[in-house]
Coordinates of N, CA and C in Angstrom, one line a residue:
Chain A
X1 N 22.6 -6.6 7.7 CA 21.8 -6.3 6.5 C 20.3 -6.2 6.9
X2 N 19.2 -5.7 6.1 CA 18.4 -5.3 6.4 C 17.3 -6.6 6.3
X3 N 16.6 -6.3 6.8 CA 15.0 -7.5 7.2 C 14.4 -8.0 5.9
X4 N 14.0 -6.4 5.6 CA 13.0 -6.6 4.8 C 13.2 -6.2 3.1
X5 N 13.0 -6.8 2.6 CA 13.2 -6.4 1.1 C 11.4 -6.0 0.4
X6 N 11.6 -4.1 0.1 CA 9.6 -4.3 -0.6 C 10.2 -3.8 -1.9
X7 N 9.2 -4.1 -2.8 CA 9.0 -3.8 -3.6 C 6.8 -3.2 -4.0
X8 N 7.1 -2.5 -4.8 CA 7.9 -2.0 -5.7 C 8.4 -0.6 -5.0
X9 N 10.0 -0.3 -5.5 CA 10.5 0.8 -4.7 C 10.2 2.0 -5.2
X10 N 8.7 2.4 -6.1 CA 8.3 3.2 -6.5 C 7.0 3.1 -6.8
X11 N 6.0 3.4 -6.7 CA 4.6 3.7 -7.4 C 3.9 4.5 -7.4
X12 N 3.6 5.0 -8.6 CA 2.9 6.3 -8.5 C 1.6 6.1 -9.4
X13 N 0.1 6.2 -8.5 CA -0.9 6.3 -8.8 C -1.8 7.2 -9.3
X14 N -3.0 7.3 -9.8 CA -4.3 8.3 -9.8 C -5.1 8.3 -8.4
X15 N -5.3 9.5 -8.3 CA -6.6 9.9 -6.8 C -7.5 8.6 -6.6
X16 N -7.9 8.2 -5.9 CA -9.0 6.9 -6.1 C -8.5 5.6 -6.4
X17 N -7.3 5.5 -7.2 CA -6.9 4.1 -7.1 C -6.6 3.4 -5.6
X18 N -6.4 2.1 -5.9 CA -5.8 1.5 -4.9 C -3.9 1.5 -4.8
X19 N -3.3 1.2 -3.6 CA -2.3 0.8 -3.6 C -1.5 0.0 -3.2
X20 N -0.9 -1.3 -3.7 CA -0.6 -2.4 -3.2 C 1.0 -2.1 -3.1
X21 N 1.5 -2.4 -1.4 CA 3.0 -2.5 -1.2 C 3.2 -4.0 -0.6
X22 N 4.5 -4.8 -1.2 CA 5.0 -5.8 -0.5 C 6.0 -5.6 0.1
X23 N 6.1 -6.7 0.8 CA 7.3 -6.6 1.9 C 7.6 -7.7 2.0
X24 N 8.8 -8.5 1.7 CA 9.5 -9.9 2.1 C 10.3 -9.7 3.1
X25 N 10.5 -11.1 4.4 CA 11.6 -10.8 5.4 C 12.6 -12.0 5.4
X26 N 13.4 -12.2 6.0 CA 14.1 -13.1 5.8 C 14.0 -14.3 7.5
X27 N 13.5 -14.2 8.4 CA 13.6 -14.9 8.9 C 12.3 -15.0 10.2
X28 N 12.2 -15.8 11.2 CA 10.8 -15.8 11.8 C 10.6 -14.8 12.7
X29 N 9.2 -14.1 12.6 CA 9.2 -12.8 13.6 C 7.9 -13.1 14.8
X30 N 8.0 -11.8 15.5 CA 7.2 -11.8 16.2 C 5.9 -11.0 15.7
X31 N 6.2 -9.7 15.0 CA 4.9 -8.8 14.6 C 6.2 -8.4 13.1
X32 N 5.3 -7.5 12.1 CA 5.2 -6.8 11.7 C 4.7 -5.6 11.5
X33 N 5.4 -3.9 11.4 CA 4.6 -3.3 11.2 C 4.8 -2.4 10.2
X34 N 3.8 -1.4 9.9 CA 4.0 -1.1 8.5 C 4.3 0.5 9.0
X35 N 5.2 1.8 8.4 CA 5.0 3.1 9.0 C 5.2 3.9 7.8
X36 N 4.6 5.1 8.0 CA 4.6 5.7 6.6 C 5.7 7.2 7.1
X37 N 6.2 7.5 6.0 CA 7.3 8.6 6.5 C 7.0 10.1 5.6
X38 N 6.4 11.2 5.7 CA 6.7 12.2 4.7 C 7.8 13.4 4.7
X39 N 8.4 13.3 4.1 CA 9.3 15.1 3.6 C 10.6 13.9 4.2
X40 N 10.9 12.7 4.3 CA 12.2 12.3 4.8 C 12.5 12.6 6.4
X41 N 11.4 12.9 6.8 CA 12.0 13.2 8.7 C 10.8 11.6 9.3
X42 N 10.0 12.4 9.9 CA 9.6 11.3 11.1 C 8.9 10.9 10.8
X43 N 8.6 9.1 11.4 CA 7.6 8.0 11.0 C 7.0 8.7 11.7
X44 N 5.9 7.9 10.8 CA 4.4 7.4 11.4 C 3.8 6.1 11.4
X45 N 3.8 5.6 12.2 CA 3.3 4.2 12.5 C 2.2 4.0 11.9
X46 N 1.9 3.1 11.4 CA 0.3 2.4 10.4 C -0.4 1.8 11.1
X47 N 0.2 0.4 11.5 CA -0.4 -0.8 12.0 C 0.7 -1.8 11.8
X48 N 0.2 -2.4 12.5 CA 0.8 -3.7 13.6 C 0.1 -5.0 13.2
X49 N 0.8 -6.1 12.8 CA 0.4 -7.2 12.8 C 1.0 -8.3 13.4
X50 N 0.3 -9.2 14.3 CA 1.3 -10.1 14.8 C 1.4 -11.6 14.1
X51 N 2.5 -12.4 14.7 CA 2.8 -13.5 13.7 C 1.8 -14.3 13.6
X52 N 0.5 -14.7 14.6 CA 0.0 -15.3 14.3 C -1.8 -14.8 13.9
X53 N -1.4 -13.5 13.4 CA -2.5 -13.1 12.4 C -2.3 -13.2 11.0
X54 N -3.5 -13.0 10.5 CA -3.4 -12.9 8.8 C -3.9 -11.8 7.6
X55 N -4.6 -11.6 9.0 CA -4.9 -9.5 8.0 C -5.7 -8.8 9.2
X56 N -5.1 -7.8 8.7 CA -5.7 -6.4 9.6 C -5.9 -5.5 8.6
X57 N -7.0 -5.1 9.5 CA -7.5 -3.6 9.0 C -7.3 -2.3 9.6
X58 N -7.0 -0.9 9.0 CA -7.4 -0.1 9.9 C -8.1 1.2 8.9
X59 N -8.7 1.4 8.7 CA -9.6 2.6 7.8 C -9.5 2.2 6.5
X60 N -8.9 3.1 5.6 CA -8.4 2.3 4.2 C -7.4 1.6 4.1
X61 N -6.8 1.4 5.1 CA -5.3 0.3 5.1 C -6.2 -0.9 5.4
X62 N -5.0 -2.1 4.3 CA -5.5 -3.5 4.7 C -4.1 -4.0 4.5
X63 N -3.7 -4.7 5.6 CA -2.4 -5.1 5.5 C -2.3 -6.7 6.1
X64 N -1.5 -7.9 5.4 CA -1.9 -9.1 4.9 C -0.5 -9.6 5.4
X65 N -0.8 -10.8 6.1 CA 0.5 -11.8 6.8 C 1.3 -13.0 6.0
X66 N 1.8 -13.5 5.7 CA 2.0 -14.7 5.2 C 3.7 -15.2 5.8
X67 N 3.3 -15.8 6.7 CA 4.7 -16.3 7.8 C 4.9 -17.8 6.7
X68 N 4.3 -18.1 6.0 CA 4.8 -19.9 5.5 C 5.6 -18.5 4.1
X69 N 5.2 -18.0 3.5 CA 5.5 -16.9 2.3 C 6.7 -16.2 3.0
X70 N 7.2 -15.7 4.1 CA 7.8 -14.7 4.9 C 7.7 -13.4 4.1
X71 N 6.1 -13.0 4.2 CA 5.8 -11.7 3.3 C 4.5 -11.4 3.6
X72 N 4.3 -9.8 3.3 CA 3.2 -9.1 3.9 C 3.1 -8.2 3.0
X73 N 1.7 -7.3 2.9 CA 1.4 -6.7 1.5 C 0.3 -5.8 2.9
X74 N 1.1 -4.2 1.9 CA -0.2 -3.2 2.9 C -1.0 -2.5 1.4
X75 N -2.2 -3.0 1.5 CA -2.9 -2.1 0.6 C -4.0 -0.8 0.9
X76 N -3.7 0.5 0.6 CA -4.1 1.3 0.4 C -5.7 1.7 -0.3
X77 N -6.6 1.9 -0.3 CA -7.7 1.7 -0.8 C -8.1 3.0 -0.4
X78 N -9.0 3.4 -2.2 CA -9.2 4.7 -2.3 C -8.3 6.1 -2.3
X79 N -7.0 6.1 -2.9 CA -5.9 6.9 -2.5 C -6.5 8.2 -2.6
X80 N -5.9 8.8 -1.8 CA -5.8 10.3 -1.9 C -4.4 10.6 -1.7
X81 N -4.5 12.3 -2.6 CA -3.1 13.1 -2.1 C -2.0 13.1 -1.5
X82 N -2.9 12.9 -0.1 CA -2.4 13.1 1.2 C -1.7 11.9 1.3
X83 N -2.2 10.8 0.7 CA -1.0 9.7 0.8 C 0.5 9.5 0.1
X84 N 0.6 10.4 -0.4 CA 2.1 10.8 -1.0 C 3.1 10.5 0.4
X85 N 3.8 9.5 0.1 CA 4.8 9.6 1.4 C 5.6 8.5 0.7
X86 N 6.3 8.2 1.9 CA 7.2 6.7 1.8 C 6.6 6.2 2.9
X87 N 6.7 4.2 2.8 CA 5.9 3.5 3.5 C 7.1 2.4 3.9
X88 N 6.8 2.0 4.9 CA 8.5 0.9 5.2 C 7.6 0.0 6.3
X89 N 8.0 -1.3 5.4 CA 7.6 -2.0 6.7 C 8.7 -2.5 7.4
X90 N 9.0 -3.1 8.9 CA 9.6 -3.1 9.7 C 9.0 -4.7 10.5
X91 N 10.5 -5.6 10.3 CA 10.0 -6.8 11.4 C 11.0 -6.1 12.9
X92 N 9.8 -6.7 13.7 CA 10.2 -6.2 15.4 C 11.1 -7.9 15.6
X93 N 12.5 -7.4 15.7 CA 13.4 -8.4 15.9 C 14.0 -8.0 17.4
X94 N 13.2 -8.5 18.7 CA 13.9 -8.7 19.9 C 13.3 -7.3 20.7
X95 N 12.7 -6.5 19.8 CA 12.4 -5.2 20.1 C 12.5 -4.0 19.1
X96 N 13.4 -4.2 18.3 CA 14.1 -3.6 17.8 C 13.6 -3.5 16.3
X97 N 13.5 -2.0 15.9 CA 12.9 -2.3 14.4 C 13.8 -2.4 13.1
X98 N 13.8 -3.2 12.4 CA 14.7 -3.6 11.2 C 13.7 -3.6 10.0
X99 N 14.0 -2.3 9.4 CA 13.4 -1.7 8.4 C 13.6 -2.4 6.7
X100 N 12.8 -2.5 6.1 CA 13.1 -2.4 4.9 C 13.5 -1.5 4.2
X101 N 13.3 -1.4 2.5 CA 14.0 -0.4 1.8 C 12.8 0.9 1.5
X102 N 12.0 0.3 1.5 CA 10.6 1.6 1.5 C 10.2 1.4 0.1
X103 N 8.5 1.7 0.1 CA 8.2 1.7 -1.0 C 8.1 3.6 -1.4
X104 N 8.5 3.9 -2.3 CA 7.6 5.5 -2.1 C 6.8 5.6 -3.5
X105 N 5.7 6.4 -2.6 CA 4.4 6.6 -3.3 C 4.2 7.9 -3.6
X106 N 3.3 7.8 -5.0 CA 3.2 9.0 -5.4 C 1.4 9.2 -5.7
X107 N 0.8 9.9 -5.5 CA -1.0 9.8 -5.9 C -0.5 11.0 -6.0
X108 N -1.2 10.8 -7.7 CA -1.7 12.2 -8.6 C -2.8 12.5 -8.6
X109 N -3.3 13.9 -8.0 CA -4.7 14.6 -8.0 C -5.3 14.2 -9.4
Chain B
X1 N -0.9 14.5 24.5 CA 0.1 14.9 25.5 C 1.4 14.9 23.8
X2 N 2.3 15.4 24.6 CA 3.7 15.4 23.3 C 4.2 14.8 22.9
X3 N 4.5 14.9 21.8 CA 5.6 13.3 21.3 C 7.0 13.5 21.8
X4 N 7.5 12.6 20.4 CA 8.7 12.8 20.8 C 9.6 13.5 20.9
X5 N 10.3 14.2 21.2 CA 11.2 15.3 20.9 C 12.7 15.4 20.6
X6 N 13.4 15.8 19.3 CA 14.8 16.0 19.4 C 15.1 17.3 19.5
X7 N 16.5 17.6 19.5 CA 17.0 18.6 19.4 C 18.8 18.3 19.0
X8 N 19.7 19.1 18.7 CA 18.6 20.1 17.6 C 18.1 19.6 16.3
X9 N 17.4 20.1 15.9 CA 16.6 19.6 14.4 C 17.8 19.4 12.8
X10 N 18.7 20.1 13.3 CA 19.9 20.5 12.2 C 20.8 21.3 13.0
X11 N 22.2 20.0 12.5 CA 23.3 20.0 13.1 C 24.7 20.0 12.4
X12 N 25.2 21.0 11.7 CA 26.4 20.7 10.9 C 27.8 20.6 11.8
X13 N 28.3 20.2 11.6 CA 29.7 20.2 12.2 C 31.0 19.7 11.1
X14 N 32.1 19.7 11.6 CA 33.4 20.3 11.0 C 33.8 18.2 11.1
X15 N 34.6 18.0 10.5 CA 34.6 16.6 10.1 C 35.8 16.6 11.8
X16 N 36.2 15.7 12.2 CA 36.9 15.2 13.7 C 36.2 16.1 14.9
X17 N 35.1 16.6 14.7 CA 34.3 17.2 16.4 C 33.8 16.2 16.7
X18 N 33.3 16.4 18.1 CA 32.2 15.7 18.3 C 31.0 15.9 18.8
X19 N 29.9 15.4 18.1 CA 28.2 16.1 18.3 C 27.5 15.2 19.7
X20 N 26.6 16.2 20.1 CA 25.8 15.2 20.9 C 24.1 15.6 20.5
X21 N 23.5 14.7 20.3 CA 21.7 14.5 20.1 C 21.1 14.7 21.1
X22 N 20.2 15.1 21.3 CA 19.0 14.9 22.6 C 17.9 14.3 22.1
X23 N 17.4 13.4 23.0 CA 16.0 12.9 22.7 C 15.2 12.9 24.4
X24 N 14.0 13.5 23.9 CA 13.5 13.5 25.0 C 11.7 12.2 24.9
X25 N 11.8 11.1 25.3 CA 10.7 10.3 24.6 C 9.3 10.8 25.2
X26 N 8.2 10.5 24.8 CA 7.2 10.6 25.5 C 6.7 9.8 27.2
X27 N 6.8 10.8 28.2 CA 6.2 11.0 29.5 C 5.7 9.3 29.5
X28 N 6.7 8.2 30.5 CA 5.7 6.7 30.8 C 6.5 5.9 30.0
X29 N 6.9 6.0 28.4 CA 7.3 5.0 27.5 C 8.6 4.4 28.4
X30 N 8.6 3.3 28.5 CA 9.9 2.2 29.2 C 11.4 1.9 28.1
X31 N 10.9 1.9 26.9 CA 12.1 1.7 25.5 C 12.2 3.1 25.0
X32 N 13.4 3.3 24.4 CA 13.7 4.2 23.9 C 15.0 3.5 22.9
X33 N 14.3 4.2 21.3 CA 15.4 3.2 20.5 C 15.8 4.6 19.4
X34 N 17.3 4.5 19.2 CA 18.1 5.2 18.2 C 17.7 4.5 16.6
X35 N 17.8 5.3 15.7 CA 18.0 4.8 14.5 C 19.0 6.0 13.4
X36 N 19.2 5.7 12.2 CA 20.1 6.5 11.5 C 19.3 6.2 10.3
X37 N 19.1 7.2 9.3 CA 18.5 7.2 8.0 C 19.4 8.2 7.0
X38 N 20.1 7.0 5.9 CA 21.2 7.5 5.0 C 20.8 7.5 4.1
X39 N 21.2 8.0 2.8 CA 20.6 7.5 1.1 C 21.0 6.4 1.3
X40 N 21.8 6.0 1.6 CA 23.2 4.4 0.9 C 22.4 3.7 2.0
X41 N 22.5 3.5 3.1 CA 21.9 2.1 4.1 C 20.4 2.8 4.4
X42 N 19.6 3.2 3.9 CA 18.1 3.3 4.5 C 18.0 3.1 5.8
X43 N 17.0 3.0 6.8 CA 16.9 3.1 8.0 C 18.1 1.6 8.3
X44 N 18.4 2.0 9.8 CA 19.7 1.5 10.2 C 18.9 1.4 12.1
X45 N 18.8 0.3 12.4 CA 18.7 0.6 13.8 C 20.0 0.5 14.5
X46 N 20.0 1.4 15.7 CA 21.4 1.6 16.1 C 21.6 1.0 17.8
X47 N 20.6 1.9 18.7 CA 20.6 1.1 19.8 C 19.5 1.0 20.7
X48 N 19.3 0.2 22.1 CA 17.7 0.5 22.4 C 17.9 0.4 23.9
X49 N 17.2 0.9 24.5 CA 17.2 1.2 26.0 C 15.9 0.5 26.3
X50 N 15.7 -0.4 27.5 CA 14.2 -0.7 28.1 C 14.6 -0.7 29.5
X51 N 14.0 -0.2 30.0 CA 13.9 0.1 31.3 C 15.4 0.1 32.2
X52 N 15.5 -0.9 33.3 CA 16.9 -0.7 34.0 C 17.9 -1.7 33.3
X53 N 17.5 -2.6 31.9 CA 18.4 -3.5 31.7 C 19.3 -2.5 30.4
X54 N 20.4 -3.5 30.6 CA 21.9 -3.2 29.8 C 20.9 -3.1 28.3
X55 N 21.5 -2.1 27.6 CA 21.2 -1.5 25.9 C 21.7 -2.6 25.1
X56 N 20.4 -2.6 24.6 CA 21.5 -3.1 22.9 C 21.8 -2.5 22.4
X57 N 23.4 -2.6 22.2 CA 24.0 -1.4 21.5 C 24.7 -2.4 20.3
X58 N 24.0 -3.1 19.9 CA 24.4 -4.3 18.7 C 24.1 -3.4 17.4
X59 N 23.4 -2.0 17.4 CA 23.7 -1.7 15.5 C 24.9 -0.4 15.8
X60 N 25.0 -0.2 16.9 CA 26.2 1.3 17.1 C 27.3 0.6 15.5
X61 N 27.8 1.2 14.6 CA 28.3 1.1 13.7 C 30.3 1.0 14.4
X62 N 30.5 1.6 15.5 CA 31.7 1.7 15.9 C 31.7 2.3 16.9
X63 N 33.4 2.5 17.6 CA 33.4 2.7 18.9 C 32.9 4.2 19.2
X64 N 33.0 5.3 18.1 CA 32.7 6.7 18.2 C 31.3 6.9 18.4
X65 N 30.8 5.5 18.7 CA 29.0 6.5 18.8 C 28.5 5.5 20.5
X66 N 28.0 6.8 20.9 CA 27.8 6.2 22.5 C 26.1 6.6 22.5
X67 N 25.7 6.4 23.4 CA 24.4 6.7 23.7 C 24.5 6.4 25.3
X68 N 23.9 6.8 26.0 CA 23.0 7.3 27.5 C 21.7 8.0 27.9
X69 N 21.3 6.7 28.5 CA 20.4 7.5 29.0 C 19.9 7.7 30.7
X70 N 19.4 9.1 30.9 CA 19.5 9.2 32.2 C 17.8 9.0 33.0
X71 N 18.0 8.6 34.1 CA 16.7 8.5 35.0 C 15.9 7.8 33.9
X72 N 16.1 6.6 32.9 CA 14.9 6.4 32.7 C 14.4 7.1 31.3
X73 N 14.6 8.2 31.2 CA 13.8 9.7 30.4 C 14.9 9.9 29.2
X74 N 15.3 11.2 29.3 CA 16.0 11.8 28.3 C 17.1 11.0 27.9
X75 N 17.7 10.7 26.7 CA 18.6 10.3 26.4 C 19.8 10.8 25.3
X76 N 20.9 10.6 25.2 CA 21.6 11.7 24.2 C 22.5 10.6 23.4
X77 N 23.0 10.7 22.1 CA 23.3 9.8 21.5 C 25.0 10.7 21.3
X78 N 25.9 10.4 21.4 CA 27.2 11.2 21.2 C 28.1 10.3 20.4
X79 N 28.5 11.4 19.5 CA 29.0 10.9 18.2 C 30.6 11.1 18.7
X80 N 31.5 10.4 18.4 CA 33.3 11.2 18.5 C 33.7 11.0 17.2
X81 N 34.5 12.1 17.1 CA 35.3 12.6 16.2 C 34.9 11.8 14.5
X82 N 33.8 13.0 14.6 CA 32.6 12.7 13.3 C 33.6 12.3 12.0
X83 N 32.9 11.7 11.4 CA 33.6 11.4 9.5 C 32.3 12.1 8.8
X84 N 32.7 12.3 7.7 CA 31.8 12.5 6.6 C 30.3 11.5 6.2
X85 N 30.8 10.1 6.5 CA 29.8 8.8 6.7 C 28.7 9.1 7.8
X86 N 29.0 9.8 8.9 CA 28.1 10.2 9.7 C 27.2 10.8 9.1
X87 N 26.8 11.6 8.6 CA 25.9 12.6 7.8 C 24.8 11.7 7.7
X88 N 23.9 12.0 8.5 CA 22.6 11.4 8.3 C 21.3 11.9 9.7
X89 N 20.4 11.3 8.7 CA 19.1 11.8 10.0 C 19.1 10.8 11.2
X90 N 19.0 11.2 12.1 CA 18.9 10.5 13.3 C 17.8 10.7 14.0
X91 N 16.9 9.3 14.2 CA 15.6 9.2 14.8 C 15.8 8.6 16.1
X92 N 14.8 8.9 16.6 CA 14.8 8.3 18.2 C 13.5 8.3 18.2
X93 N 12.7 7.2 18.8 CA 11.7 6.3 19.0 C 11.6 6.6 20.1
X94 N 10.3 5.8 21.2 CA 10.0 5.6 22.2 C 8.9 4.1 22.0
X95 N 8.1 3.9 22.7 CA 7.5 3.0 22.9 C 7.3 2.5 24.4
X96 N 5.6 2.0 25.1 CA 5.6 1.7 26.2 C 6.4 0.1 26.7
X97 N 6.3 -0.5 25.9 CA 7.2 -1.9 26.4 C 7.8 -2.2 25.1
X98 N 8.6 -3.0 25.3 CA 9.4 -3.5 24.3 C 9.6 -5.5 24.7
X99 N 10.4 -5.8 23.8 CA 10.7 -6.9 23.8 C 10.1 -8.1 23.2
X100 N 9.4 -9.2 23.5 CA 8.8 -10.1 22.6 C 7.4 -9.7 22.3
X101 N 6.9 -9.0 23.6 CA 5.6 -8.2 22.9 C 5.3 -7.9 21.5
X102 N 6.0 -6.5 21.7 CA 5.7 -6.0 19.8 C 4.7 -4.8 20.2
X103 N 5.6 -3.7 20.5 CA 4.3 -2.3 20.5 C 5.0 -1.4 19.5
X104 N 3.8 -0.1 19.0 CA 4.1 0.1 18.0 C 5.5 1.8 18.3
X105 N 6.0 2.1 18.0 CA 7.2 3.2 18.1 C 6.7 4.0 17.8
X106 N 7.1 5.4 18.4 CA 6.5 6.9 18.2 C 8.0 7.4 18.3
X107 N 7.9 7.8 17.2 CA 9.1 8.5 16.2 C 9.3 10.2 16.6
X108 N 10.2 10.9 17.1 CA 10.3 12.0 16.7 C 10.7 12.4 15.2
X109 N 10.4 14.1 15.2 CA 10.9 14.3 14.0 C 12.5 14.3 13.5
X110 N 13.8 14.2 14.1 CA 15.0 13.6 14.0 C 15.8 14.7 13.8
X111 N 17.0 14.7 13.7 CA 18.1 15.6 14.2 C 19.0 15.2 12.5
X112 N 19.4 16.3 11.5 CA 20.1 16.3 10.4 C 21.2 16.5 10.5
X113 N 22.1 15.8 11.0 CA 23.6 16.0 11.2 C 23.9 15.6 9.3
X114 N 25.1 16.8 9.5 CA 26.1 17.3 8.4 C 27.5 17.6 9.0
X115 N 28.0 16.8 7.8 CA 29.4 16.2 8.6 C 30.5 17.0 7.6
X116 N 30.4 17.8 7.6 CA 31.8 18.7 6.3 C 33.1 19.0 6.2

């Protein structure tokens, strides 16, 4: 069965808003990472968090730890267009990524 | 320098053939990991190569799916005597280490097997 359970498994925004995705996992990891996917073919990796961090940043991504919670939240800030994709986060179990269900996003010009 | 590479990009086949994947990872990366992406099971990891040690081949679904890889580099995932269940995208990863680390995977764009 799968790792991670996010919700919400849909959101669709305005240009400029923000975007909040969660992610619950079921058991103790070493990292989390977050990867965004467009048209259904190849990831793209986001960022990386490890277990004994509690937020990272990387441009408009802010993506948030909670190991006592077993859950993590990537927020989006300032959306644009171009962020139309699907987003999956993934706990690294042994090496190996064990994906969630994905959130997919939608920003309306 | 290049990512990752599959081939071929789209793959139909006749339901009891058997297909084979290519993945070529990026030049240096030591892991090289399979995955499957279905409507019904969402990403699915399948199996993972790191350097000279034995694969985990703990998500392979059954005995018809093999994977190899040679010298290290290229690796090919081979399906036998396909079902209809097979029908799915297939990704292959790379990454420079693997294991308790935690680095981040570079994804090709993936291989669309159709199973009819």
């Amino acid at each position: 069965s799968q790792q991670g359970e996010e919700d919400p498994q849909a959101l669709s925004i305005q240009e400029g808003e923000n975007a909040t995705m969660n992610c619950s996992y079921k058991t103790s990891i070493n990292n989390l990472q977050w990867y965004r996917q467009n048209s259904g073919r190849g990831l793209v990796h986001l960022i990386l968090i490890r277990s004994n961090e509690r937020e990272k940043h990387s441009g408009r991504l802010r993506v948030t730890l909670d190991t006592s919670k077993k859950s993590s939240s990537l927020l989006i800030t300032a959306s644009r267009a171009a962020d139309t994709a699907s987003y999956f986060c993934a706990t690294d179990w042994g090496g190996k990524l064990i994906f969630g269900q994905g959130t997919e996003l939608s920003v309306k010009p | 320098g290049a990512g990752v590479s599959q081939s071929p990009s789209n793959k139909v086949t006749e339901k009891g053939k058997d297909v084979e994947l290519r993945c070529d990872p990026i030049s240096g990366h030591t892991a090289l990991y399979w995955y499957r992406q279905s409507l019904g099971q969402g990403l699915e990891f399948l199996i993972y190569f790191q350097g000279n040690s034995a694969p985990d081949k703990s998500g392979l679904p059954s005995d018809r799916f093999s994977a190899e890889r040679t010298g290290g580099s290229v690796s090919t995932l081979t399906i036998q005597r396909t079902q209809q269940e097979d029908s799915a995208v297939y990704l292959c990863a790379s990454s420079f280490l693997s294991g308790t680390g935690g680095y981040e995977q570079y994804f090709g764009p993936g291989t669309r097997l159709t199973v009819t």
